[in-house]
XYZ file of C-alpha atoms in Angstrom:
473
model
C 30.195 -23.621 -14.740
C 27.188 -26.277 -14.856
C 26.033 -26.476 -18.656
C 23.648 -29.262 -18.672
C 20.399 -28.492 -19.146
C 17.814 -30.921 -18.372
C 19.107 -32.162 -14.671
C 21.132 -29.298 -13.503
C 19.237 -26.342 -15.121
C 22.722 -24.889 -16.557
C 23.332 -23.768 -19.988
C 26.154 -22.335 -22.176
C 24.924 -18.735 -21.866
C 25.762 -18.982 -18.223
C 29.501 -19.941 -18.957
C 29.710 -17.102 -21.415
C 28.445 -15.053 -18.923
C 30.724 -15.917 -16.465
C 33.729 -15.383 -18.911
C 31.923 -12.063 -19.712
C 32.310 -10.533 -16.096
C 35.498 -12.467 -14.731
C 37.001 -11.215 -18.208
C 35.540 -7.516 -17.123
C 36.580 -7.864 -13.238
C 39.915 -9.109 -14.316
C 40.620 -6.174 -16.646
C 39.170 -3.528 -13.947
C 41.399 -4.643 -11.145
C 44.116 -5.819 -13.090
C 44.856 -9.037 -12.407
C 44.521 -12.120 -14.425
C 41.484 -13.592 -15.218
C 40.029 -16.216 -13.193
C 39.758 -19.870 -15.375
C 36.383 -21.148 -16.092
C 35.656 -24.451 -17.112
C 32.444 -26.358 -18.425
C 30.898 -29.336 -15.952
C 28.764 -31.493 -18.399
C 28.609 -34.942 -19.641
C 31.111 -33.978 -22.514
C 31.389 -37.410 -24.728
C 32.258 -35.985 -28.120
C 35.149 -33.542 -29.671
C 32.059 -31.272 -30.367
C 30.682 -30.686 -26.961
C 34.879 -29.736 -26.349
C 34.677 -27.005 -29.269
C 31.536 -25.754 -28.639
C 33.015 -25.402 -24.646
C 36.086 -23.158 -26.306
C 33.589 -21.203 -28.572
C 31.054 -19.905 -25.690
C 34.324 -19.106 -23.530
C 35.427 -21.951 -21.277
C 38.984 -22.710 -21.105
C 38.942 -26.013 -20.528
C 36.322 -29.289 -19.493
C 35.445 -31.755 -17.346
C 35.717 -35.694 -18.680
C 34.473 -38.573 -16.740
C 36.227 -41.530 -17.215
C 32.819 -43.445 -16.390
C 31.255 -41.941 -19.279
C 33.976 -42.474 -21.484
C 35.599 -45.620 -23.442
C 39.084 -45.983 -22.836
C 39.687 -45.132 -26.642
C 37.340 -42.360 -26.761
C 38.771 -40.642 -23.433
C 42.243 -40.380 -25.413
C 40.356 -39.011 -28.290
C 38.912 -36.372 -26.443
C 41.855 -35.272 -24.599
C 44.119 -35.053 -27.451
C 41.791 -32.749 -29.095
C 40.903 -30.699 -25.833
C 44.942 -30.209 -26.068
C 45.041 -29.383 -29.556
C 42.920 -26.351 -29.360
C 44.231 -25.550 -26.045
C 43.064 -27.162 -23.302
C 44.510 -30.019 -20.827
C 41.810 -31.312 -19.403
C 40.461 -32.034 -15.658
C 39.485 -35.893 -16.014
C 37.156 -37.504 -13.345
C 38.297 -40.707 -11.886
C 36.475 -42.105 -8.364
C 37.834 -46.068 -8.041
C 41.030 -46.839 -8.840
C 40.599 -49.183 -12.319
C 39.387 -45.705 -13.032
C 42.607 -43.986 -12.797
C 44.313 -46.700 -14.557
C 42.290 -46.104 -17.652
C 42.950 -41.937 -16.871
C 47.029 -42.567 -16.861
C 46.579 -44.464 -19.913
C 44.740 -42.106 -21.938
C 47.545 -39.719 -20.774
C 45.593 -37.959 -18.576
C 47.661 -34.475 -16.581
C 45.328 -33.409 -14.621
C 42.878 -35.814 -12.519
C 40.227 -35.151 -10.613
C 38.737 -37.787 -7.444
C 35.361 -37.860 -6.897
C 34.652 -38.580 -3.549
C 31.251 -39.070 -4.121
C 30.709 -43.292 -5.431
C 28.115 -42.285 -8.198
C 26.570 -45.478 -8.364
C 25.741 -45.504 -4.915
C 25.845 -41.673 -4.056
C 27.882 -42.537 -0.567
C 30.332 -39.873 0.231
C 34.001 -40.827 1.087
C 36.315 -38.034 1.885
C 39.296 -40.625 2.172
C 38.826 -41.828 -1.280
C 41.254 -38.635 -2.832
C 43.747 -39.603 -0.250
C 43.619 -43.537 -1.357
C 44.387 -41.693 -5.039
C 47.067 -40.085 -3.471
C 48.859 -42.955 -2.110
C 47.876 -45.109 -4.970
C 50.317 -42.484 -7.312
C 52.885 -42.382 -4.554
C 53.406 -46.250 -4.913
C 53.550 -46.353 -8.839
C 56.499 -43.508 -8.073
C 54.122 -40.426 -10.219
C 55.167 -37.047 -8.838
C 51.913 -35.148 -8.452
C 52.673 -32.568 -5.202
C 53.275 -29.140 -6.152
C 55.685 -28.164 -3.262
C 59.106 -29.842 -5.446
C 59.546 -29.656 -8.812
C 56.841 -29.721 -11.866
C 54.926 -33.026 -11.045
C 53.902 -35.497 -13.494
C 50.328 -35.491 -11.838
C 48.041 -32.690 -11.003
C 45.517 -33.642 -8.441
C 42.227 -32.348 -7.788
C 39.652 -33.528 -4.808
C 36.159 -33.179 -6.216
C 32.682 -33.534 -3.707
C 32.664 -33.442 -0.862
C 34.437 -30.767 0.827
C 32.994 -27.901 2.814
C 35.745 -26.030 5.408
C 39.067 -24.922 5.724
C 39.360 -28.285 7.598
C 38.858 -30.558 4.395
C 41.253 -28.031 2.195
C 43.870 -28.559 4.514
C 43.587 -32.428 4.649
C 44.202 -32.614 1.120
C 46.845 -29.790 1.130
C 48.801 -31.864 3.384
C 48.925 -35.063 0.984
C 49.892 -32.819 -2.337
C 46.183 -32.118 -3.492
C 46.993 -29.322 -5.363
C 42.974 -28.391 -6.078
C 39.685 -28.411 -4.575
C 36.653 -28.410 -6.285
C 34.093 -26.506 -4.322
C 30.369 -25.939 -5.398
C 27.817 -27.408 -3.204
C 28.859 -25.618 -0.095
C 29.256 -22.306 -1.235
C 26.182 -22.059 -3.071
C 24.163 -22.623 -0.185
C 26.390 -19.922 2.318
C 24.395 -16.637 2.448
C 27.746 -14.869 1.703
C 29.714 -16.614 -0.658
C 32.661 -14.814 -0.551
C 32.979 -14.622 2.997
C 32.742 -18.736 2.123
C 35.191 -18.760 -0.098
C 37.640 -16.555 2.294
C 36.767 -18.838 5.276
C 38.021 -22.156 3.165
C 41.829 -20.580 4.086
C 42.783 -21.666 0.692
C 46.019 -19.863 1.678
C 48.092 -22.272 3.855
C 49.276 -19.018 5.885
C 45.993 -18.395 6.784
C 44.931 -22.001 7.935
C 47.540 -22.301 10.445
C 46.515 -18.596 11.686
C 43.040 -19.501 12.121
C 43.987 -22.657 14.452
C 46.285 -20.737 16.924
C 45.832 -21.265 20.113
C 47.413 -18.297 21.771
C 45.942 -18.430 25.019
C 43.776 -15.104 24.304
C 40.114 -14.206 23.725
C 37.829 -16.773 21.611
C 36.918 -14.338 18.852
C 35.815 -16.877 15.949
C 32.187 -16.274 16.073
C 29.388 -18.828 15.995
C 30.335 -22.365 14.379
C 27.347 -24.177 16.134
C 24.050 -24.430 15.965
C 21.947 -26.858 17.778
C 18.463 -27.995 17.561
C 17.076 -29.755 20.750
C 14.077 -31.997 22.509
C 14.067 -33.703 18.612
C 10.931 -36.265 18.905
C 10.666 -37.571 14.896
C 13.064 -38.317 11.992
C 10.673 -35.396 10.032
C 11.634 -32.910 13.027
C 15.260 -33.783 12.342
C 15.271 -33.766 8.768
C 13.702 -30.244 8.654
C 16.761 -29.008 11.155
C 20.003 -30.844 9.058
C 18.465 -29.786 5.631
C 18.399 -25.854 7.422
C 21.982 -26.547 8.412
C 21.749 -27.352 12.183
C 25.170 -29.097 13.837
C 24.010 -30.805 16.614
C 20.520 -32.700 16.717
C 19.631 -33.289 20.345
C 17.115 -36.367 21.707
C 16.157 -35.852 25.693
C 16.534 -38.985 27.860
C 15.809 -36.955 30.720
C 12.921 -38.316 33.007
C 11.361 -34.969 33.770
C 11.093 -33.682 30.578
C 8.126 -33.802 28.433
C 10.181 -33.957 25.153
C 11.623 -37.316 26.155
C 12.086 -39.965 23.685
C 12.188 -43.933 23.805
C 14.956 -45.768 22.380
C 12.951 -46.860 18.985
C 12.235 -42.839 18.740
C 16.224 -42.475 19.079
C 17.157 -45.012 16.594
C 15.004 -43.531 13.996
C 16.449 -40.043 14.652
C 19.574 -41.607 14.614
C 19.303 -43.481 10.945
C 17.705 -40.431 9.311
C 20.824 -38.505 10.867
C 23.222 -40.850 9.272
C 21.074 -40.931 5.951
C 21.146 -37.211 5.414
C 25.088 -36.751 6.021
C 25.860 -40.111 3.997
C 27.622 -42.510 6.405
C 26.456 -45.673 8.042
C 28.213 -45.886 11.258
C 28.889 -43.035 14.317
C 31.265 -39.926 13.777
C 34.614 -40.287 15.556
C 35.252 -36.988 17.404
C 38.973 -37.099 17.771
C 39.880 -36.021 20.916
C 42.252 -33.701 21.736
C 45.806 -34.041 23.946
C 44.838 -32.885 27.411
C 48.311 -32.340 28.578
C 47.613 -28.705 28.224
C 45.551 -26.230 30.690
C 41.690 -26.748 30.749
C 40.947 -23.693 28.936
C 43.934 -24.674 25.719
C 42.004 -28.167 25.928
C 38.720 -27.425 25.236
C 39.716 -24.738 22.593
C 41.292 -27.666 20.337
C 38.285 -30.088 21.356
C 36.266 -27.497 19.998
C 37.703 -27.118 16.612
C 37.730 -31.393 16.320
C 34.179 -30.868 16.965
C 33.073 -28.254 14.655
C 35.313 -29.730 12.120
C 33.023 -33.406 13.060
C 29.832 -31.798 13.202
C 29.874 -30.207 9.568
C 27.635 -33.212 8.992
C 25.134 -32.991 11.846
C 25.508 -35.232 14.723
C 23.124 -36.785 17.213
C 23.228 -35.479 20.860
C 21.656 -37.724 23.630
C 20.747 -34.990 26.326
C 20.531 -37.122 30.121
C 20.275 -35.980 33.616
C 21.574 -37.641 36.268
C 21.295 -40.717 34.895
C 24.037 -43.280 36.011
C 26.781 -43.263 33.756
C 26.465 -46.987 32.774
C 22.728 -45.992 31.508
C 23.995 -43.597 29.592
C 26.459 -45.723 27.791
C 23.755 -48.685 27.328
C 21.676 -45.952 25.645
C 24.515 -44.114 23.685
C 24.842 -48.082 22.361
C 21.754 -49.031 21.625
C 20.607 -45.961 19.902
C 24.249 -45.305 17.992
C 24.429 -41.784 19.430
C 27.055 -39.711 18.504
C 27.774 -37.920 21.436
C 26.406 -36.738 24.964
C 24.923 -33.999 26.898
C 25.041 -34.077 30.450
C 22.695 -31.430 32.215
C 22.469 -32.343 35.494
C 24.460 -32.888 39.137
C 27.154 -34.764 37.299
C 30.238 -33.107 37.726
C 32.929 -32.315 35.303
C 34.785 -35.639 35.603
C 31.604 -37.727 34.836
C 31.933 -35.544 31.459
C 35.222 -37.735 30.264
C 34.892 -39.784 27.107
C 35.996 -42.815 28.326
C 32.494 -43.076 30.845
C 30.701 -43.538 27.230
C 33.049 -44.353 24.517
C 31.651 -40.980 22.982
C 32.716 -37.564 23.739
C 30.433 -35.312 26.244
C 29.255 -31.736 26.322
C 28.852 -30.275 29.916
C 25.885 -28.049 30.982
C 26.984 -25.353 33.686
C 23.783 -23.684 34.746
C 23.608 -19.847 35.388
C 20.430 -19.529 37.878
C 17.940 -16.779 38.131
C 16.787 -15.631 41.405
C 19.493 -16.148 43.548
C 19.743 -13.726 46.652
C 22.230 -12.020 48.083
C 24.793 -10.001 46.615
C 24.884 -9.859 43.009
C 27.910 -11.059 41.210
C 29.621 -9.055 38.296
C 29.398 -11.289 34.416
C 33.409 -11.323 35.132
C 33.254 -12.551 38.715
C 30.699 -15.550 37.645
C 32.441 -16.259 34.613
C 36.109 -16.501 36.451
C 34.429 -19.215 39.071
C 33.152 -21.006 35.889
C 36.549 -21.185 34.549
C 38.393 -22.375 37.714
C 35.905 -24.607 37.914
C 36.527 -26.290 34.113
C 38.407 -29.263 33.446
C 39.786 -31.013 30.354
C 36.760 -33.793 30.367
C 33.967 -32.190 28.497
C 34.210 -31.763 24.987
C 33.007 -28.141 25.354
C 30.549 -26.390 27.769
C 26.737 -25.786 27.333
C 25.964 -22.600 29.150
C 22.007 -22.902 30.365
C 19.254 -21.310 32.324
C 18.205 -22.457 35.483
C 16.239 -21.555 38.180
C 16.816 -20.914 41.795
C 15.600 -24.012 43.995
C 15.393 -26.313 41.207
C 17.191 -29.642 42.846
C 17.197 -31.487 38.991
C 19.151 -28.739 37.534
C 18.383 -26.462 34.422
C 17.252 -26.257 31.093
C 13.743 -26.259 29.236
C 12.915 -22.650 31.444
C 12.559 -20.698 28.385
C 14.193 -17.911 29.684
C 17.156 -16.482 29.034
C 20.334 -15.626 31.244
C 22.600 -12.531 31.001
C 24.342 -13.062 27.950
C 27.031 -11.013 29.198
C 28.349 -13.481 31.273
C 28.910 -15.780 28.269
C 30.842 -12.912 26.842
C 33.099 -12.596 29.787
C 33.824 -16.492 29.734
C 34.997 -16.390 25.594
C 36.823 -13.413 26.739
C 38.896 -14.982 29.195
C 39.776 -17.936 25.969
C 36.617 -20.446 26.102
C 34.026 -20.999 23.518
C 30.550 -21.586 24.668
C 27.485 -22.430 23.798
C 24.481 -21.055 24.941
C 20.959 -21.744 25.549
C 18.129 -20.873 27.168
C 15.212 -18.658 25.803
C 16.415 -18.042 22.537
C 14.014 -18.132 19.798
C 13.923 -17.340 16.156
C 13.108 -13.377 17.119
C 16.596 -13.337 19.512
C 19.011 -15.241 17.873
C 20.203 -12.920 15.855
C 20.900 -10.231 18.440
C 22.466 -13.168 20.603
C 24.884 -14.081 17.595
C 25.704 -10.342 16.398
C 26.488 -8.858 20.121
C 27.959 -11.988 22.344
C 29.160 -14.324 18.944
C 28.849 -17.444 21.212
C 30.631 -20.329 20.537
C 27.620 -22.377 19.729
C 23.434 -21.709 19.879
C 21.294 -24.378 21.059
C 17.534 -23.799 21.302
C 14.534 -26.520 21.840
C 11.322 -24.837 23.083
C 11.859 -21.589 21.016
C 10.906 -23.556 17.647
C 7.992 -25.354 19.228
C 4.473 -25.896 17.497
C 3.908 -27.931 20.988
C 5.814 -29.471 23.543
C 8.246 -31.778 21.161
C 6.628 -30.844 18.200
C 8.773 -28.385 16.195
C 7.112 -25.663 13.774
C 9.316 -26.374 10.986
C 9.263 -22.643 9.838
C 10.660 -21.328 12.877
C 13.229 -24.415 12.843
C 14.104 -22.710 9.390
C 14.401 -19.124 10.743
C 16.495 -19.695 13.861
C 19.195 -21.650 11.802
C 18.792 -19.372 9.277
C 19.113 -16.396 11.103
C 21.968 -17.664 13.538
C 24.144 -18.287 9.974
C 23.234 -14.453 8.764
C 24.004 -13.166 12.134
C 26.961 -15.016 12.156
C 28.381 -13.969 8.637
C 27.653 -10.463 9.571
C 29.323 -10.458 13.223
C 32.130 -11.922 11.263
C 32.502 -9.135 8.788
């Protein structure tokens, strides 16, 4: 529980509070209580007591706040009332001066607070750093010597289980969840229960059933336009290089996308998507591409959107703007969709067109000939409108398709995503009744053609996240 007052807005009648009801849920469903401990600047044996008196069981030192001499100090008194305290180490002198001071538990933070960049790896570098000085600290043996927490950082049952599998016995998680508009369908979702995990990434071969992970804003023209859509919690940020389309953007417009990108999700260089084997059928492939991408795109990624561009212009562009991956939405093909074309991976636009005469087609019959025609190139498939007679291909119609044929495809094992129409007023119904894959939308959060009305940005993101939590439930 946040105590600190003047930059965090916290205060000890919050931590009481919280030992107050956790005591009272505790007692009603009989089970033990739940551990709380103070987060503040604690530098004196005071600030320890005066934790202890309003409830907490135990606090949070930082080692860069702390003298060597005082840091032992305050830990021998935290245990003398009680406590063994979580201390705060990010470089490694840092632990040094933690071990010292006789430190049991130790917390990384992932976060370099003198320069606020954001390195998941640094727990790990922790990690190894205790295997080589031969300190026990995973909790799978017997008692360890070390008990090691990852602090900042972490969002997804993806991170927990990185750390589970080097002997991280504890995550601290704050940022994430206090921003989910369910909590505790947050917390549940984190799979803090290795049982679960694995469950959650089988890939039996049946229907996709995990609901909507993606959400993409398109036809991006500014840095402000793609601020607006990462700070609402958008995946994917698409720029058009498409000729035709009157939301097309010029290299300089790209790179400054790009940088502001980067800037938001703290890193300085383009996301690796790791790709997945493809020894497996199409359908098995693009299910575990999927999951490296939503597990990639938890900081949002830039999309460059092209097509039928040739494939060497796309990978001049994807280097000179530093884009993160591809869309292709034209006559392409499948193959042209492989990673190795760009050095990036590629999402693949199949179009479902409107108007087409003739005998109509069940959603089952269109989605099977989609499937046969998949292959294990594409990182995952963009589902879009298009319209019959239309030589370039789809997208930018504004109108949408029938949904159900989306439905039919995740039935048969493939996530999609889908786009075409949606706006701020549909999404939700889209999310709650198909629960694609993945929502992408450009026109339907338009002030003007490439100019997006950041309020709707805010409601379509917004609303795709409720819908989602909801469809989930």
């Amino acid at each position: 529980v946040l105590t600190e007052e003047r930059w965090f807005k916290g205060s000890l009648a919050d931590l009481t509070s919280a030992r107050m009801n956790t005591t009272a849920a505790a007692k009603k469903d009989n089970k033990t209580r739940t551990a709380i401990l103070r987060k503040d600047f604690v530098t004196s044996t005071y600030q320890i007591a005066e934790a202890a008196a309003a409830g907490a069981d135990t606090i949070l030192l930082m080692v860069s706040t702390s003298p060597s001499n005082v840091l032992k100090e305050l830990i021998d008194f935290a245990r003398s009332i009680g406590m063994e305290p979580l201390v705060e180490v990010h470089a490694l002198i840092e632990l040094d001066i933690a071990i010292d001071a006789g430190a049991k538990v130790i917390g990384v933070n992932n976060r370099n607070l003198h320069t606020f960049q954001l390195d998941l790896a640094q727990t790990e570098k922790v990690a190894e750093e205790l295997k080589k000085r031969g300190l026990s600290y995973r909790h799978d043996g017997d008692t360890p010597q070390i008990t090691l927490c990852a602090l900042s950082g972490m969002s997804s049952a993806h991170d927990v289980d990185r750390y589970r599998k080097v002997g991280v016995g504890m995550c601290l998680i704050g940022e994430s969840l206090m921003r989910a508009s369910d909590p505790s369908l947050a917390i549940r979702g984190l799979c803090l229960d290795p049982k679960d995990y694995e469950a959650s990434q089988c890939i039996s071969g049946g229907a996709y059933t995990g609901g909507t992970k993606i959400v993409k804003v398109c036809g991006i023209t500014s840095a402000e336009d793609a601020l607006v859509a990462c700070r609402a919690g958008a995946s994917l940020i698409g720029v058009i290089f498409a000729e035709k389309s009157k939301r097309k953007v010029s290299f300089d417009q790209a790179r400054e996308i790009v940088d502001a990108v980067r800037k938001f999700g703290e890193r300085s260089d383009r996301v690796n998507v790791d790709d997945a084997e493809t020894n497996g059928s199409p359908v098995s492939t693009l299910v575990a591409k999927s999951r490296a991408l939503e597990r990639a795109s938890l900081r949002p990624l830039v999309v460059g959107v092209f097509q039928n561009s040739p494939l060497e212009v796309v990978k001049e562009t994807v280097e000179r703007c530093g884009l993160d991956m591809v869309q292709l939405h034209g006559s392409e093909g499948m193959a042209a969709a492989n990673s190795k074309n760009f050095g990036v991976p590629a999402l693949r636009v199949v179009d479902i067109e409107l108007g087409s005469d003739g005998e109509q087609k069940s959603s089952a019959e269109i989605a099977s000939t989609i499937i046969a025609k998949v292959t294990t190139d594409p990182i995952a498939i963009l589902l879009d409108t298009s319209i019959k007679g239309d030589k370039h291909g789809g997208g930018g119609t504004g109108k949408t398709f029938d949904w159900t044929i989306a439905e039919s495809i995740q039935n048969m094992g493939l996530p999609v995503i889908i786009a075409g129409g949606l706006t701020p007023e549909n999404i939700g119904e889209a999310v709650g009744n198909v629960r694609p894959w993945g929502v992408d939308v450009a026109g339907g959060v338009e002030a003007g053609p490439g100019v997006k009305d950041h309020d709707k940005v805010r409601n379509f993101v917004g609303g795709a996240k409720k819908a989602a939590a909801e469809a989930s439930k």
